[in-house]
PDB file of C-alpha atoms in Angstrom:
ATOM      1  CA  MET F   1      -0.133  -0.007  -0.068  1.00 70.00           C
ATOM      2  CA  GLN F   2       1.306   3.471  -1.099  1.00 83.00           C
ATOM      3  CA  LEU F   3      -0.220   7.123  -0.176  1.00 90.00           C
ATOM      4  CA  THR F   4      -0.436   9.396  -2.927  1.00 91.00           C
ATOM      5  CA  LYS F   5       1.863  12.282  -2.966  1.00 94.00           C
ATOM      6  CA  GLY F   6      -1.355  14.247  -2.175  1.00 94.00           C
ATOM      7  CA  VAL F   7      -1.234  13.071   1.358  1.00 96.00           C
ATOM      8  CA  GLU F   8       2.490  14.469   1.707  1.00 95.00           C
ATOM      9  CA  GLN F   9       1.647  17.638   0.366  1.00 96.00           C
ATOM     10  CA  ALA F  10      -1.471  18.028   2.416  1.00 97.00           C
ATOM     11  CA  ILE F  11       0.660  17.208   5.430  1.00 96.00           C
ATOM     12  CA  CYS F  12       3.045  19.859   4.701  1.00 95.00           C
ATOM     13  CA  ILE F  13       0.370  22.279   4.046  1.00 97.00           C
ATOM     14  CA  ILE F  14      -1.143  21.418   7.479  1.00 97.00           C
ATOM     15  CA  VAL F  15       2.578  21.779   8.930  1.00 95.00           C
ATOM     16  CA  ILE F  16       3.071  25.441   7.492  1.00 95.00           C
ATOM     17  CA  LEU F  17      -0.359  26.506   8.498  1.00 96.00           C
ATOM     18  CA  SER F  18       0.359  25.195  11.899  1.00 95.00           C
ATOM     19  CA  THR F  19       3.194  27.639  12.293  1.00 93.00           C
ATOM     20  CA  GLN F  20       1.381  30.681  10.578  1.00 94.00           C
ATOM     21  CA  ASP F  21       0.768  33.374  12.900  1.00 91.00           C
ATOM     22  CA  LYS F  22      -2.918  32.567  13.558  1.00 89.00           C
ATOM     23  CA  ASN F  23      -4.029  36.140  12.865  1.00 89.00           C
ATOM     24  CA  VAL F  24      -2.659  36.024   9.286  1.00 91.00           C
ATOM     25  CA  PRO F  25      -4.055  33.800   6.632  1.00 94.00           C
ATOM     26  CA  LEU F  26      -1.548  32.409   4.102  1.00 95.00           C
ATOM     27  CA  SER F  27      -2.345  32.606   0.484  1.00 93.00           C
ATOM     28  CA  SER F  28      -2.110  29.481  -1.275  1.00 93.00           C
ATOM     29  CA  ASN F  29       0.166  30.800  -3.825  1.00 92.00           C
ATOM     30  CA  GLU F  30       2.565  31.496  -0.945  1.00 93.00           C
ATOM     31  CA  ILE F  31       2.312  27.742   0.106  1.00 95.00           C
ATOM     32  CA  SER F  32       2.483  26.715  -3.676  1.00 95.00           C
ATOM     33  CA  ARG F  33       5.878  28.698  -4.329  1.00 94.00           C
ATOM     34  CA  ARG F  34       7.364  27.514  -0.708  1.00 93.00           C
ATOM     35  CA  LEU F  35       6.596  23.615  -1.486  1.00 95.00           C
ATOM     36  CA  GLU F  36       7.513  24.078  -5.452  1.00 95.00           C
ATOM     37  CA  VAL F  37       4.531  22.449  -6.446  1.00 94.00           C
ATOM     38  CA  SER F  38       1.510  23.409  -8.965  1.00 94.00           C
ATOM     39  CA  PRO F  39      -0.572  26.005  -7.949  1.00 93.00           C
ATOM     40  CA  SER F  40      -3.511  24.250  -9.858  1.00 94.00           C
ATOM     41  CA  TYR F  41      -2.919  20.853  -7.940  1.00 93.00           C
ATOM     42  CA  LEU F  42      -2.243  22.685  -4.686  1.00 95.00           C
ATOM     43  CA  LYS F  43      -5.965  24.322  -4.989  1.00 95.00           C
ATOM     44  CA  LYS F  44      -7.267  20.917  -5.369  1.00 96.00           C
ATOM     45  CA  ILE F  45      -5.690  19.242  -1.870  1.00 97.00           C
ATOM     46  CA  ILE F  46      -6.760  22.643  -0.153  1.00 97.00           C
ATOM     47  CA  ARG F  47     -10.043  22.064  -1.472  1.00 97.00           C
ATOM     48  CA  LYS F  48     -10.068  18.519  -0.073  1.00 97.00           C
ATOM     49  CA  LEU F  49      -8.870  19.848   3.305  1.00 98.00           C
ATOM     50  CA  VAL F  50     -11.589  22.586   3.538  1.00 97.00           C
ATOM     51  CA  VAL F  51     -14.370  20.140   2.842  1.00 97.00           C
ATOM     52  CA  LYS F  52     -13.210  18.216   5.524  1.00 97.00           C
ATOM     53  CA  GLN F  53     -12.946  21.075   7.692  1.00 97.00           C
ATOM     54  CA  ILE F  54      -9.361  20.885   8.591  1.00 98.00           C
ATOM     55  CA  ILE F  55      -8.494  24.306   6.987  1.00 98.00           C
ATOM     56  CA  THR F  56     -10.288  27.449   6.653  1.00 96.00           C
ATOM     57  CA  SER F  57     -10.294  29.570   3.151  1.00 94.00           C
ATOM     58  CA  VAL F  58     -10.763  33.385   4.158  1.00 90.00           C
ATOM     59  CA  PRO F  59     -11.778  35.131   0.804  1.00 89.00           C
ATOM     60  CA  GLY F  60     -10.591  38.469  -0.196  1.00 85.00           C
ATOM     61  CA  ASN F  61      -7.345  40.453  -0.468  1.00 84.00           C
ATOM     62  CA  ASN F  62      -6.417  40.000   2.747  1.00 82.00           C
ATOM     63  CA  GLY F  63      -7.461  36.513   2.890  1.00 87.00           C
ATOM     64  CA  GLY F  64      -5.629  32.997   2.472  1.00 94.00           C
ATOM     65  CA  LEU F  65      -5.660  29.927   4.553  1.00 96.00           C
ATOM     66  CA  THR F  66      -6.018  28.912   8.122  1.00 96.00           C
ATOM     67  CA  LEU F  67      -6.314  25.948  10.285  1.00 97.00           C
ATOM     68  CA  ALA F  68     -10.379  25.317  11.299  1.00 97.00           C
ATOM     69  CA  LYS F  69      -8.949  23.945  14.504  1.00 95.00           C
ATOM     70  CA  SER F  70      -6.163  23.608  16.790  1.00 94.00           C
ATOM     71  CA  VAL F  71      -3.303  21.079  15.794  1.00 94.00           C
ATOM     72  CA  ASP F  72      -3.614  19.161  18.999  1.00 95.00           C
ATOM     73  CA  LYS F  73      -6.991  18.330  17.612  1.00 96.00           C
ATOM     74  CA  ILE F  74      -5.979  17.287  13.926  1.00 97.00           C
ATOM     75  CA  LYS F  75      -5.419  13.620  13.834  1.00 97.00           C
ATOM     76  CA  ASN F  76      -3.055  12.396  10.920  1.00 97.00           C
ATOM     77  CA  LEU F  77      -5.947  10.000   9.901  1.00 97.00           C
ATOM     78  CA  GLU F  78      -8.319  13.084   9.100  1.00 97.00           C
ATOM     79  CA  ILE F  79      -5.550  14.470   6.763  1.00 97.00           C
ATOM     80  CA  ILE F  80      -4.644  10.736   5.132  1.00 97.00           C
ATOM     81  CA  GLU F  81      -8.519  10.239   4.607  1.00 97.00           C
ATOM     82  CA  ALA F  82      -9.391  13.734   3.470  1.00 97.00           C
ATOM     83  CA  MET F  83      -7.172  12.841   0.695  1.00 97.00           C
ATOM     84  CA  GLU F  84      -7.585   8.964  -0.018  1.00 96.00           C
ATOM     85  CA  GLY F  85     -10.797   8.269   1.587  1.00 95.00           C
ATOM     86  CA  PRO F  86     -11.366   5.810   4.166  1.00 95.00           C
ATOM     87  CA  ILE F  87      -8.404   3.496   4.835  1.00 94.00           C
ATOM     88  CA  SER F  88      -9.378   0.086   3.054  1.00 92.00           C
ATOM     89  CA  MET F  89      -6.229  -1.927   1.668  1.00 91.00           C
ATOM     90  CA  PHE F  90      -7.730  -5.009   0.345  1.00 89.00           C
ATOM     91  CA  PRO F  91      -9.719  -4.118  -3.080  1.00 84.00           C
ATOM     92  CA  ASP F  92     -12.210  -7.078  -2.884  1.00 83.00           C
ATOM     93  CA  THR F  93     -12.718  -7.876  -6.526  1.00 84.00           C
ATOM     94  CA  GLY F  94     -14.143 -11.793  -5.348  1.00 76.00           C
ATOM     95  CA  LEU F  95     -11.015 -12.823  -7.669  1.00 77.00           C
ATOM     96  CA  ILE F  96     -10.506 -15.701  -5.150  1.00 73.00           C
ATOM     97  CA  GLU F  97     -13.947 -17.094  -5.621  1.00 73.00           C
ATOM     98  CA  LYS F  98     -12.938 -17.180  -9.492  1.00 75.00           C
ATOM     99  CA  ALA F  99      -9.887 -19.339  -8.260  1.00 74.00           C
ATOM    100  CA  PHE F 100     -11.626 -21.803  -6.415  1.00 70.00           C
ATOM    101  CA  LYS F 101     -15.261 -21.659  -8.079  1.00 72.00           C
ATOM    102  CA  ASP F 102     -18.287 -23.555  -6.421  1.00 67.00           C
ATOM    103  CA  GLY F 103     -16.007 -24.438  -3.654  1.00 70.00           C
ATOM    104  CA  GLU F 104     -16.600 -24.212   0.466  1.00 73.00           C
ATOM    105  CA  TYR F 105     -12.900 -23.068   0.014  1.00 74.00           C
ATOM    106  CA  ALA F 106     -13.795 -20.274  -2.060  1.00 75.00           C
ATOM    107  CA  GLU F 107     -16.029 -18.564   0.430  1.00 78.00           C
ATOM    108  CA  LYS F 108     -13.676 -19.619   3.417  1.00 82.00           C
ATOM    109  CA  GLY F 109     -11.060 -18.026   1.610  1.00 79.00           C
ATOM    110  CA  MET F 110     -12.762 -15.008   1.137  1.00 82.00           C
ATOM    111  CA  ASP F 111     -13.819 -14.769   4.734  1.00 86.00           C
ATOM    112  CA  VAL F 112     -10.169 -15.372   5.562  1.00 88.00           C
ATOM    113  CA  LEU F 113      -8.676 -12.627   3.357  1.00 86.00           C
ATOM    114  CA  ARG F 114     -11.575 -10.276   4.597  1.00 89.00           C
ATOM    115  CA  ARG F 115     -11.030 -10.656   8.184  1.00 94.00           C
ATOM    116  CA  MET F 116      -6.907 -10.274   7.658  1.00 95.00           C
ATOM    117  CA  PHE F 117      -7.219  -7.112   5.947  1.00 94.00           C
ATOM    118  CA  SER F 118     -10.037  -5.782   8.052  1.00 95.00           C
ATOM    119  CA  ARG F 119      -7.862  -6.608  10.947  1.00 97.00           C
ATOM    120  CA  ALA F 120      -4.755  -4.712   9.526  1.00 96.00           C
ATOM    121  CA  ASP F 121      -6.861  -1.434   8.021  1.00 96.00           C
ATOM    122  CA  GLN F 122      -8.043  -1.178  11.776  1.00 97.00           C
ATOM    123  CA  LEU F 123      -4.481  -1.084  13.024  1.00 97.00           C
ATOM    124  CA  LEU F 124      -3.512   1.416  10.620  1.00 96.00           C
ATOM    125  CA  ILE F 125      -6.964   3.444  11.744  1.00 97.00           C
ATOM    126  CA  GLU F 126      -5.833   3.188  15.452  1.00 98.00           C
ATOM    127  CA  PHE F 127      -2.425   4.349  14.803  1.00 97.00           C
ATOM    128  CA  PHE F 128      -3.300   7.190  12.607  1.00 96.00           C
ATOM    129  CA  SER F 129      -6.015   8.263  14.994  1.00 97.00           C
ATOM    130  CA  SER F 130      -3.594   8.231  17.947  1.00 97.00           C
ATOM    131  CA  GLN F 131      -1.019  10.996  16.431  1.00 95.00           C
ATOM    132  CA  THR F 132      -2.113  14.393  15.981  1.00 96.00           C
ATOM    133  CA  VAL F 133      -0.400  17.155  14.224  1.00 95.00           C
ATOM    134  CA  VAL F 134       1.174  18.689  17.405  1.00 95.00           C
ATOM    135  CA  ASP F 135       2.876  15.143  18.088  1.00 95.00           C
ATOM    136  CA  LEU F 136       4.713  15.567  14.561  1.00 94.00           C
ATOM    137  CA  LEU F 137       5.504  19.228  15.484  1.00 94.00           C
ATOM    138  CA  LYS F 138       7.018  18.532  19.011  1.00 94.00           C
ATOM    139  CA  GLU F 139       8.864  15.517  17.680  1.00 93.00           C
ATOM    140  CA  SER F 140       9.882  17.519  14.558  1.00 90.00           C
ATOM    141  CA  PHE F 141      11.003  20.663  16.935  1.00 89.00           C
ATOM    142  CA  GLY F 142      12.017  18.377  19.863  1.00 89.00           C
ATOM    143  CA  THR F 143      10.263  20.971  21.872  1.00 88.00           C
ATOM    144  CA  THR F 144       6.812  21.633  22.888  1.00 89.00           C
ATOM    145  CA  ASP F 145       7.375  25.649  21.897  1.00 88.00           C
ATOM    146  CA  ILE F 146       6.128  25.216  18.434  1.00 89.00           C
ATOM    147  CA  PRO F 147       7.683  28.368  16.730  1.00 87.00           C
ATOM    148  CA  THR F 148       4.860  30.731  15.099  1.00 88.00           C
ATOM    149  CA  LEU F 149       5.645  33.075  12.066  1.00 87.00           C
ATOM    150  CA  ASN F 150       4.160  34.781   9.131  1.00 89.00           C
ATOM    151  CA  TRP F 151       5.375  32.645   6.277  1.00 91.00           C
ATOM    152  CA  ASN F 152       3.754  35.691   3.831  1.00 86.00           C
ATOM    153  CA  THR F 153       7.057  37.395   5.005  1.00 87.00           C
ATOM    154  CA  ALA F 154       9.730  35.062   6.908  1.00 85.00           C
ATOM    155  CA  SER F 155      11.160  31.743   6.696  1.00 84.00           C
ATOM    156  CA  LEU F 156      11.162  29.283   9.559  1.00 84.00           C
ATOM    157  CA  SER F 157      14.761  29.164   9.479  1.00 84.00           C
ATOM    158  CA  ASP F 158      14.918  32.977   9.781  1.00 80.00           C
ATOM    159  CA  VAL F 159      12.860  32.734  13.023  1.00 80.00           C
ATOM    160  CA  LEU F 160      14.764  30.151  14.398  1.00 78.00           C
ATOM    161  CA  ARG F 161      18.239  31.940  13.778  1.00 79.00           C
ATOM    162  CA  GLU F 162      16.438  34.944  15.369  1.00 79.00           C
ATOM    163  CA  LYS F 163      15.206  33.096  18.423  1.00 75.00           C
ATOM    164  CA  LYS F 164      18.780  31.853  18.993  1.00 76.00           C
ATOM    165  CA  GLY F 165      19.935  35.207  18.601  1.00 74.00           C
ATOM    166  CA  GLU F 166      22.076  34.523  15.214  1.00 66.00           C
ATOM    167  CA  LYS F 167      22.178  36.792  12.282  1.00 60.00           C
ATOM    168  CA  LYS F 168      21.133  36.163   8.970  1.00 54.00           C
TER     169      LYS F 168
END
């Protein structure tokens, strides 16, 4: 099983918005520029995140994107499911029934496969539900003090250097 690149981009959008000054919406064009991704593809990802109420889109000249809720409330499962839909690893096309036509083993084999993949799906759901965006940020920064900046005018490196008292 491999998730699409849209999941990676969605996580990056959420991480950027997580460190963005809450009073200043961030434009999708600025996010696109920073991530070096297509603005049109990024807008499709943003739309999915807005529909799932993970981020909010503020219209207007001073508009842009903000988080719809705090980072400790955004579960990683929400981001994955916003991009991919519900987790379901097994396509279940009924192919095993064709392999063992008209036999008791076909039905039993399908039940065994369905249970196995259902348990695997449940493990993934439990894992991604137990992790929030704030968990990723704390681990990445090695602290509970998550930096805040205005990505419209600064970069994370600038803010971290300034925090350490270094010059550009």
